[in-house]
């Protein structure tokens, strides 16, 4: 349940923002984390997302555009514009070093297309809480490799 997961993250982080990463960022839970970030900007910061559905290596910015299309549909706002009702803005791009990102209300979210969860750079993103939301990784003991040596939770 995405709402329950967000509640647990917020209550587990007693002070400050919880820096969150999600594997499965374009799915139901990833989209709800973006919504939660908009609702609780002082408690939750989505800093990184991974989704194997978007092959950046093969399709480059075209794959990023596919990811943005999901956001357009879910939030009813186009890139580089503001939703006049909710005030939501978002943007997307690629850094000179090749890192893809989206920005929601000025908060940058690094996006990845890593097939092996153990290779996700959660440490480089200073993640406090990492969520597995693909349903593809199987039992929790298989996920242990994704948590070495980080994130903090």
mmCIF file of C-alpha atoms in Angstrom:
data_model
loop_
_atom_site.group_PDB
_atom_site.id
_atom_site.type_symbol
_atom_site.label_atom_id
_atom_site.label_comp_id
_atom_site.label_asym_id
_atom_site.label_seq_id
_atom_site.Cartn_x
_atom_site.Cartn_y
_atom_site.Cartn_z
ATOM 1 C CA UNK A 1 0.000 0.000 0.000
ATOM 2 C CA UNK A 2 1.739 3.209 -1.156
ATOM 3 C CA UNK A 3 0.037 5.462 1.408
ATOM 4 C CA UNK A 4 1.100 3.209 4.259
ATOM 5 C CA UNK A 5 4.690 3.139 2.982
ATOM 6 C CA UNK A 6 4.805 6.932 2.878
ATOM 7 C CA UNK A 7 3.394 7.125 6.415
ATOM 8 C CA UNK A 8 6.066 4.746 7.689
ATOM 9 C CA UNK A 9 8.841 6.745 6.010
ATOM 10 C CA UNK A 10 7.617 10.049 7.428
ATOM 11 C CA UNK A 11 7.143 8.720 10.961
ATOM 12 C CA UNK A 12 10.496 6.864 10.897
ATOM 13 C CA UNK A 13 12.318 10.083 10.096
ATOM 14 C CA UNK A 14 11.802 11.928 13.384
ATOM 15 C CA UNK A 15 13.621 15.084 12.361
ATOM 16 C CA UNK A 16 14.474 16.531 9.005
ATOM 17 C CA UNK A 17 13.679 15.157 5.584
ATOM 18 C CA UNK A 18 13.824 11.509 4.684
ATOM 19 C CA UNK A 19 15.891 11.144 1.507
ATOM 20 C CA UNK A 20 14.147 8.386 -0.432
ATOM 21 C CA UNK A 21 15.003 6.279 -3.479
ATOM 22 C CA UNK A 22 12.660 3.889 -5.244
ATOM 23 C CA UNK A 23 13.348 0.984 -7.564
ATOM 24 C CA UNK A 24 10.283 1.003 -9.816
ATOM 25 C CA UNK A 25 9.921 4.770 -10.043
ATOM 26 C CA UNK A 26 7.399 4.926 -12.898
ATOM 27 C CA UNK A 27 4.966 2.551 -11.219
ATOM 28 C CA UNK A 28 2.149 3.132 -8.782
ATOM 29 C CA UNK A 29 4.387 3.455 -5.713
ATOM 30 C CA UNK A 30 6.933 5.720 -7.419
ATOM 31 C CA UNK A 31 4.210 8.070 -8.653
ATOM 32 C CA UNK A 32 2.652 8.117 -5.171
ATOM 33 C CA UNK A 33 6.034 8.997 -3.678
ATOM 34 C CA UNK A 34 6.185 12.022 -5.967
ATOM 35 C CA UNK A 35 2.680 12.957 -4.790
ATOM 36 C CA UNK A 36 3.779 12.513 -1.167
ATOM 37 C CA UNK A 37 6.795 14.726 -1.756
ATOM 38 C CA UNK A 38 4.444 17.431 -3.039
ATOM 39 C CA UNK A 39 2.203 16.968 0.000
ATOM 40 C CA UNK A 40 4.994 16.715 2.629
ATOM 41 C CA UNK A 41 7.901 18.752 1.232
ATOM 42 C CA UNK A 42 9.465 19.230 4.674
ATOM 43 C CA UNK A 43 9.407 15.527 5.520
ATOM 44 C CA UNK A 44 10.069 13.643 2.284
ATOM 45 C CA UNK A 45 12.545 14.166 -0.531
ATOM 46 C CA UNK A 46 12.578 11.707 -3.414
ATOM 47 C CA UNK A 47 16.194 11.911 -4.608
ATOM 48 C CA UNK A 48 16.564 8.940 -6.964
ATOM 49 C CA UNK A 49 14.506 6.485 -8.940
ATOM 50 C CA UNK A 50 15.240 3.456 -11.050
ATOM 51 C CA UNK A 51 13.014 1.846 -13.636
ATOM 52 C CA UNK A 52 14.072 -0.890 -16.028
ATOM 53 C CA UNK A 53 11.203 -0.077 -18.388
ATOM 54 C CA UNK A 54 13.089 2.940 -19.709
ATOM 55 C CA UNK A 55 16.290 1.978 -21.493
ATOM 56 C CA UNK A 56 18.395 5.154 -21.371
ATOM 57 C CA UNK A 57 21.454 3.392 -22.795
ATOM 58 C CA UNK A 58 19.546 2.373 -25.916
ATOM 59 C CA UNK A 59 17.092 5.247 -26.362
ATOM 60 C CA UNK A 60 18.765 8.142 -24.493
ATOM 61 C CA UNK A 61 16.556 11.179 -24.063
ATOM 62 C CA UNK A 62 13.757 9.342 -25.883
ATOM 63 C CA UNK A 63 13.498 6.986 -22.914
ATOM 64 C CA UNK A 64 13.526 9.947 -20.549
ATOM 65 C CA UNK A 65 10.708 11.453 -22.593
ATOM 66 C CA UNK A 66 8.721 8.216 -22.062
ATOM 67 C CA UNK A 67 9.214 8.620 -18.309
ATOM 68 C CA UNK A 68 8.083 12.245 -18.509
ATOM 69 C CA UNK A 69 4.965 11.152 -20.439
ATOM 70 C CA UNK A 70 3.964 9.049 -17.430
ATOM 71 C CA UNK A 71 4.345 12.147 -15.222
ATOM 72 C CA UNK A 72 2.375 14.318 -17.645
ATOM 73 C CA UNK A 73 -0.499 11.846 -17.536
ATOM 74 C CA UNK A 74 -0.423 11.436 -13.745
ATOM 75 C CA UNK A 75 0.000 15.114 -12.835
ATOM 76 C CA UNK A 76 -1.701 16.756 -15.820
ATOM 77 C CA UNK A 77 1.183 19.135 -16.414
ATOM 78 C CA UNK A 78 3.671 19.471 -19.249
ATOM 79 C CA UNK A 79 7.412 20.004 -18.760
ATOM 80 C CA UNK A 80 8.661 23.505 -18.056
ATOM 81 C CA UNK A 81 5.143 24.706 -17.250
ATOM 82 C CA UNK A 82 3.164 25.162 -14.055
ATOM 83 C CA UNK A 83 -0.136 23.517 -13.228
ATOM 84 C CA UNK A 84 -2.227 26.605 -12.411
ATOM 85 C CA UNK A 85 -4.501 24.691 -10.047
ATOM 86 C CA UNK A 86 -1.870 22.899 -7.941
ATOM 87 C CA UNK A 87 1.204 24.982 -8.724
ATOM 88 C CA UNK A 88 3.180 21.878 -9.693
ATOM 89 C CA UNK A 89 6.147 22.415 -12.009
ATOM 90 C CA UNK A 90 8.473 19.877 -13.524
ATOM 91 C CA UNK A 91 11.372 19.680 -15.871
ATOM 92 C CA UNK A 92 13.790 17.045 -17.129
ATOM 93 C CA UNK A 93 17.190 16.759 -18.680
ATOM 94 C CA UNK A 94 20.622 15.213 -18.831
ATOM 95 C CA UNK A 95 23.826 16.501 -17.226
ATOM 96 C CA UNK A 96 27.095 16.782 -19.113
ATOM 97 C CA UNK A 97 28.253 13.579 -17.370
ATOM 98 C CA UNK A 98 25.252 11.707 -18.809
ATOM 99 C CA UNK A 99 23.097 11.626 -15.659
ATOM 100 C CA UNK A 100 19.374 11.801 -16.440
ATOM 101 C CA UNK A 101 17.092 13.658 -14.050
ATOM 102 C CA UNK A 102 13.625 15.019 -13.541
ATOM 103 C CA UNK A 103 12.720 17.951 -11.333
ATOM 104 C CA UNK A 104 9.414 18.284 -9.496
ATOM 105 C CA UNK A 105 8.825 21.712 -7.935
ATOM 106 C CA UNK A 106 12.563 22.346 -8.095
ATOM 107 C CA UNK A 107 13.506 19.072 -6.373
ATOM 108 C CA UNK A 108 15.911 17.083 -8.525
ATOM 109 C CA UNK A 109 15.368 13.341 -8.819
ATOM 110 C CA UNK A 110 18.155 11.372 -10.491
ATOM 111 C CA UNK A 111 16.716 8.628 -12.689
ATOM 112 C CA UNK A 112 18.425 5.381 -13.605
ATOM 113 C CA UNK A 113 17.879 2.327 -15.764
ATOM 114 C CA UNK A 114 19.889 -0.249 -13.834
ATOM 115 C CA UNK A 115 18.940 -3.873 -14.408
ATOM 116 C CA UNK A 116 20.742 -5.148 -11.291
ATOM 117 C CA UNK A 117 19.436 -3.588 -8.062
ATOM 118 C CA UNK A 118 22.769 -4.204 -6.318
ATOM 119 C CA UNK A 119 24.387 -1.684 -8.707
ATOM 120 C CA UNK A 120 22.053 1.198 -7.835
ATOM 121 C CA UNK A 121 23.968 4.262 -6.599
ATOM 122 C CA UNK A 122 21.863 4.939 -3.523
ATOM 123 C CA UNK A 123 24.953 5.902 -1.511
ATOM 124 C CA UNK A 124 26.000 8.530 -4.039
ATOM 125 C CA UNK A 125 22.514 10.019 -3.663
ATOM 126 C CA UNK A 126 22.760 10.040 0.160
ATOM 127 C CA UNK A 127 19.620 7.913 0.481
ATOM 128 C CA UNK A 128 18.077 7.335 3.922
ATOM 129 C CA UNK A 129 15.336 4.936 2.790
ATOM 130 C CA UNK A 130 15.308 2.720 -0.323
ATOM 131 C CA UNK A 131 12.067 1.132 -1.514
ATOM 132 C CA UNK A 132 11.813 -1.901 -3.777
ATOM 133 C CA UNK A 133 8.639 -1.349 -5.791
ATOM 134 C CA UNK A 134 9.134 -3.455 -8.921
ATOM 135 C CA UNK A 135 7.843 -6.713 -7.519
ATOM 136 C CA UNK A 136 10.563 -8.419 -9.560
ATOM 137 C CA UNK A 137 13.275 -8.888 -6.955
ATOM 138 C CA UNK A 138 11.632 -11.719 -5.070
ATOM 139 C CA UNK A 139 12.215 -12.497 -1.407
ATOM 140 C CA UNK A 140 13.679 -9.855 0.900
ATOM 141 C CA UNK A 141 16.896 -11.832 1.352
ATOM 142 C CA UNK A 142 17.700 -11.273 -2.343
ATOM 143 C CA UNK A 143 17.386 -7.526 -1.779
ATOM 144 C CA UNK A 144 20.115 -7.454 0.840
ATOM 145 C CA UNK A 145 22.722 -6.885 -1.900
ATOM 146 C CA UNK A 146 20.997 -3.623 -2.840
ATOM 147 C CA UNK A 147 21.564 -2.292 0.683
ATOM 148 C CA UNK A 148 25.326 -2.833 0.924
ATOM 149 C CA UNK A 149 26.845 -0.586 2.185
ATOM 150 C CA UNK A 150 23.979 1.892 2.034
ATOM 151 C CA UNK A 151 21.305 3.345 2.415
ATOM 152 C CA UNK A 152 20.897 4.250 6.040
ATOM 153 C CA UNK A 153 17.474 2.515 6.255
#
